[in-house]
Amino acid sequence: MQTLTIACIGEAMLEISEDPKDPGHLDRHAAGDALFTALYLARLLKGQARVMFVTQVGDDTQTKTMIESWRQAGLDVSMVHQVPDGMTGRYAVETDEDGSRHCSFWPGSDPFRDFFRNETTLSWLDRLRRVDLLYFSGATLAALHQEGRETLMSLAARVRAADGKVAFDGSFRPGKWEHADIAADWVGQAYKRSDIALPTYDDDSELAILESGGVMLNRFLLMGCSEVVIKREAEPYFVACDGERHIVEAGYLPEMMQTPSTCDSFNAGYLAARLVGWGGRQAALLGHEVADRVNEGGGSFLAPGAISDLRPRDLRALGQHPVDFFQQRP
């Protein structure tokens, strides 16, 4: 079958934090919710999809090393724009004893903010409107200038008009937005332009978007989304897909601290399965499997092959339902 094309748009930053295994040593690595989702999608759909990470970064030495690592991980980086003499955004992380993370951002180092303000990136819009799946998040919107947010909303509408799908995760980051009311407005607009809504209960409830139970699902379906997954940490997830509704138990233990990339990796697992013909419940189960692996690995990007056994079989041309391999696993 024809290779799928996926575009994940978002900010990539350099995270600086103390290595928990080596106190006093600073660990530096790329971070970003759309980036993590893109990386796991590329792993899960190896040979079945071309996954493009779409962003704007600096051209410093560390950034060039990051981009090469993305390429080696299987991402298409042809739409990574480097700003001459620019520096990729950076932030430092301090972690409390209870596991809470506190971020301090370097001022003035946010090249992604002006992503849709140069001829190079604007010239990519025609290619982007023809993708099979466009993925972005509330963090993507928060990082953009208002003009860029408007351009992204227009792109989402064009993707859907061309029979592509749009997936959106509200991913609310209070410190990145001008005001909560502005965030609520843009996040609401994005959901209305999406086919697949992937809200996280705690994030979106802060914006007064979510309520409880089936009311949550109804709200997103009435916005125009054709499928919804409401992520609720260790609580059961709510799924509405293909005219059916499911309550899917999370794999995470209540005492297990979720890592920053838990939701991003879940999204990758869910979307990968849906793109190759799996049903909503099975896709959510695969999302949990991927997120569990990431949690067990401490949240860092897993080594090559770590989730190769979870790659979903492509069922689009077979007219079959996915085998419930979760029931067959020990």
XYZ file of C-alpha atoms in Angstrom:
330
model
C 0.000 0.000 0.000
C 1.001 3.636 -0.429
C 3.315 4.942 2.291
C 1.554 7.178 4.798
C 2.802 10.732 5.321
C 2.655 12.266 8.781
C 3.687 15.771 9.819
C 4.225 16.623 13.494
C 4.599 20.364 14.062
C 6.057 21.728 17.277
C 8.859 23.391 19.164
C 12.072 21.511 19.894
C 14.208 22.679 22.785
C 17.360 21.640 24.588
C 16.573 20.410 28.096
C 19.302 20.663 30.717
C 18.818 18.647 33.889
C 20.801 16.783 36.508
C 21.394 13.147 35.669
C 19.570 11.152 38.404
C 22.089 8.330 37.993
C 25.056 10.710 38.330
C 24.278 13.656 40.661
C 26.268 16.729 39.744
C 26.425 15.762 36.073
C 24.200 17.753 33.715
C 22.305 15.839 31.053
C 21.459 17.649 27.809
C 18.919 16.300 25.356
C 16.261 17.425 22.896
C 12.734 17.809 24.218
C 9.306 18.718 22.905
C 5.940 16.978 22.946
C 5.429 16.938 19.173
C 9.040 15.801 18.776
C 8.588 12.844 21.135
C 5.356 11.811 19.423
C 7.068 12.034 16.031
C 10.017 9.932 17.173
C 7.813 7.142 18.508
C 5.569 7.238 15.442
C 8.659 6.772 13.281
C 9.678 3.757 15.360
C 6.231 2.172 15.354
C 5.511 2.767 11.666
C 8.963 2.000 10.310
C 8.565 1.017 6.670
C 4.885 2.004 6.671
C 5.022 5.785 7.022
C 7.192 8.818 6.410
C 7.135 10.859 9.609
C 8.210 14.476 9.237
C 9.121 16.641 12.199
C 8.356 20.242 11.297
C 10.035 22.953 13.348
C 12.383 25.932 13.442
C 15.594 25.870 15.466
C 18.968 27.579 15.657
C 22.107 26.590 13.798
C 24.442 26.125 16.758
C 26.599 23.023 17.045
C 24.404 21.282 19.619
C 21.354 21.775 17.412
C 23.076 20.273 14.396
C 23.910 17.225 16.503
C 20.264 16.965 17.597
C 18.991 17.105 14.029
C 21.358 14.350 12.957
C 20.138 12.179 15.847
C 16.542 12.698 14.688
C 17.514 11.648 11.185
C 19.190 8.504 12.480
C 16.070 7.738 14.536
C 14.034 7.613 11.332
C 12.533 11.097 11.123
C 12.276 13.062 7.903
C 13.981 16.363 8.819
C 13.537 18.097 5.461
C 11.181 20.575 7.158
C 13.466 21.495 10.034
C 14.407 25.103 9.368
C 17.591 26.462 10.925
C 17.798 30.191 11.631
C 21.240 31.549 10.687
C 23.161 32.560 13.824
C 20.138 31.543 15.909
C 20.130 29.511 19.106
C 17.634 26.755 19.833
C 15.466 27.334 22.911
C 16.859 26.053 26.185
C 15.501 25.410 29.643
C 16.773 23.969 32.901
C 14.777 21.473 34.968
C 14.815 21.022 38.725
C 12.947 18.047 40.171
C 11.465 18.069 43.677
C 11.585 15.116 46.040
C 7.974 14.360 45.105
C 8.914 14.226 41.424
C 7.461 17.605 40.409
C 9.436 19.326 37.668
C 10.164 23.064 37.619
C 11.442 24.638 34.396
C 13.460 27.833 33.936
C 13.637 29.098 30.350
C 16.494 30.993 28.740
C 15.140 34.414 27.661
C 15.105 35.255 23.968
C 15.942 31.764 22.703
C 12.708 30.766 20.978
C 13.206 30.600 17.188
C 10.050 28.513 16.738
C 7.916 31.514 17.709
C 8.454 32.992 14.233
C 8.095 29.695 12.367
C 5.498 30.932 9.860
C 7.218 34.269 9.282
C 9.780 33.459 6.614
C 9.617 32.485 2.960
C 11.136 29.045 3.488
C 8.602 27.772 6.009
C 5.649 29.421 4.259
C 6.680 27.625 1.056
C 6.142 24.303 2.863
C 2.415 24.899 3.401
C 1.404 23.395 0.057
C 3.277 20.166 0.841
C 1.904 20.043 4.359
C -1.724 20.336 3.306
C -1.401 17.014 1.433
C -0.262 14.863 4.378
C -2.318 11.921 5.610
C -2.054 13.119 9.210
C -1.195 16.491 10.723
C -0.361 16.404 14.443
C 0.228 19.332 16.773
C -0.507 20.328 20.360
C -1.424 23.169 22.659
C 2.289 23.563 23.351
C 2.789 24.127 19.606
C 0.210 26.922 19.655
C 1.606 28.450 22.846
C 5.077 28.703 21.325
C 3.888 30.498 18.165
C 3.209 34.168 17.574
C -0.509 34.919 17.029
C 0.025 35.199 13.276
C 1.592 31.734 13.308
C -1.338 30.334 15.260
C -3.720 31.671 12.632
C -1.623 30.113 9.865
C -1.642 26.750 11.641
C -5.444 26.873 12.031
C -5.728 27.568 8.308
C -3.382 24.669 7.528
C -5.468 22.292 9.656
C -8.578 23.263 7.709
C -6.749 22.726 4.400
C -5.516 19.269 5.454
C -9.067 18.187 6.246
C -10.356 19.671 2.987
C -7.814 17.488 1.157
C -9.117 14.355 2.971
C -6.261 14.239 5.450
C -6.714 13.860 9.199
C -5.811 16.300 11.967
C -4.936 15.132 15.494
C -4.577 17.560 18.392
C -3.530 17.252 22.044
C -4.435 20.280 24.200
C -1.197 19.932 26.233
C -1.723 23.041 28.383
C 1.491 24.706 29.621
C 0.472 27.788 31.669
C 3.921 29.370 31.642
C 4.034 29.487 27.835
C 0.724 31.312 27.286
C -0.021 35.023 27.674
C -3.175 34.245 29.681
C -5.407 31.245 30.401
C -8.326 32.818 28.506
C -6.173 33.168 25.388
C -5.077 29.549 25.748
C -8.670 28.356 26.106
C -9.694 30.229 22.961
C -6.909 28.844 20.763
C -7.135 25.311 22.148
C -10.888 25.354 21.533
C -10.333 26.530 17.955
C -7.830 23.733 17.391
C -10.197 21.032 18.624
C -12.890 22.352 16.281
C -10.460 21.863 13.383
C -9.422 18.354 14.423
C -10.619 14.868 13.565
C -8.869 13.209 16.502
C -8.951 14.859 19.937
C -6.370 13.617 22.444
C -7.006 15.727 25.566
C -5.433 15.082 28.938
C -7.940 15.512 31.750
C -5.765 17.586 34.092
C -4.512 19.872 31.301
C -7.820 20.615 29.651
C -9.839 20.839 32.863
C -7.690 23.850 33.772
C -9.112 25.520 30.666
C -12.688 24.603 31.669
C -13.038 22.459 28.551
C -13.679 19.123 30.262
C -16.475 18.024 32.563
C -17.102 14.420 33.599
C -17.804 11.007 32.134
C -19.666 10.815 28.848
C -20.256 14.579 28.922
C -16.571 15.039 28.108
C -16.796 12.841 25.042
C -19.982 14.555 23.889
C -18.374 17.979 24.163
C -15.550 17.053 21.804
C -17.809 15.173 19.402
C -20.052 18.243 19.192
C -16.976 20.328 18.367
C -16.668 18.242 15.204
C -14.067 15.660 16.248
C -14.812 12.192 14.873
C -12.895 10.405 17.619
C -11.777 11.271 21.128
C -9.417 9.786 23.693
C -9.486 11.397 27.139
C -6.278 10.563 28.979
C -6.572 10.416 32.785
C -3.185 9.384 34.179
C -3.635 6.085 36.063
C -7.428 6.191 35.762
C -9.327 4.446 32.912
C -9.247 6.328 29.610
C -12.452 7.271 27.780
C -12.482 6.471 24.047
C -15.089 7.388 21.426
C -14.305 5.996 17.991
C -16.178 4.586 14.974
C -19.537 5.124 16.654
C -18.525 3.128 19.744
C -17.454 4.113 23.245
C -14.943 2.322 25.428
C -13.443 2.604 28.880
C -9.863 1.377 28.635
C -7.873 0.636 31.765
C -4.510 2.350 31.993
C -1.497 0.123 32.393
C 0.242 2.476 34.821
C 0.289 1.584 38.497
C -1.188 4.349 40.698
C 2.119 4.746 42.523
C 4.097 4.972 39.272
C 5.102 8.540 38.525
C 4.314 9.368 34.924
C 7.141 10.942 32.977
C 6.835 14.082 30.814
C 6.708 11.981 27.655
C 4.036 9.526 28.859
C 1.196 11.243 27.002
C 3.358 11.888 23.935
C 4.268 8.211 23.616
C 0.666 7.135 24.267
C -0.450 9.440 21.449
C 2.108 7.860 19.129
C 0.941 4.343 19.905
C -2.719 5.227 19.509
C -2.253 7.130 16.247
C 0.055 4.490 14.746
C -2.535 1.790 15.346
C -5.407 3.859 14.002
C -3.486 4.778 10.860
C -3.043 1.119 9.924
C -6.629 0.108 10.549
C -6.917 -0.837 14.212
C -10.066 -0.145 16.229
C -10.219 2.485 18.967
C -9.993 0.149 21.945
C -7.055 -1.784 20.516
C -5.308 1.454 19.566
C -5.653 2.735 23.138
C -4.229 -0.533 24.487
C -1.236 -0.197 22.189
C -0.809 3.399 23.348
C -0.670 2.158 26.939
C 1.892 -0.503 26.034
C 4.177 2.091 24.447
C 3.754 4.537 27.346
C 4.490 1.764 29.857
C 7.801 1.060 28.140
C 8.668 4.754 28.250
C 7.759 5.019 31.939
C 9.833 1.973 32.767
C 12.744 3.582 30.948
C 12.477 6.730 33.054
C 10.932 8.807 30.295
C 14.020 9.086 28.123
C 13.886 8.183 24.441
C 14.221 4.419 24.284
C 17.052 2.613 22.566
C 16.524 1.277 19.025
C 14.491 -1.913 19.084
C 12.945 -1.240 22.506
C 9.431 -1.105 21.060
C 9.975 -2.943 17.773
C 7.763 -5.806 18.995
C 4.873 -3.345 19.358
C 4.803 -2.240 15.721
C 1.161 -2.549 14.636
C 0.389 -4.834 11.718
C -1.114 -2.981 8.757
C -4.689 -4.197 8.349
C -6.004 -1.585 5.910
C -5.921 -3.847 2.848
C -6.970 -7.013 4.643
C -10.426 -6.038 5.861
C -9.620 -7.662 9.196
C -9.888 -6.633 12.820
C -6.644 -6.600 14.799
C -5.792 -9.736 16.709
C -6.058 -9.055 20.433
C -2.410 -9.895 21.009
C -2.586 -8.228 24.422
C -4.630 -11.191 25.665
C -1.988 -13.554 24.325
C 0.897 -11.864 26.132
C 1.983 -13.274 29.522
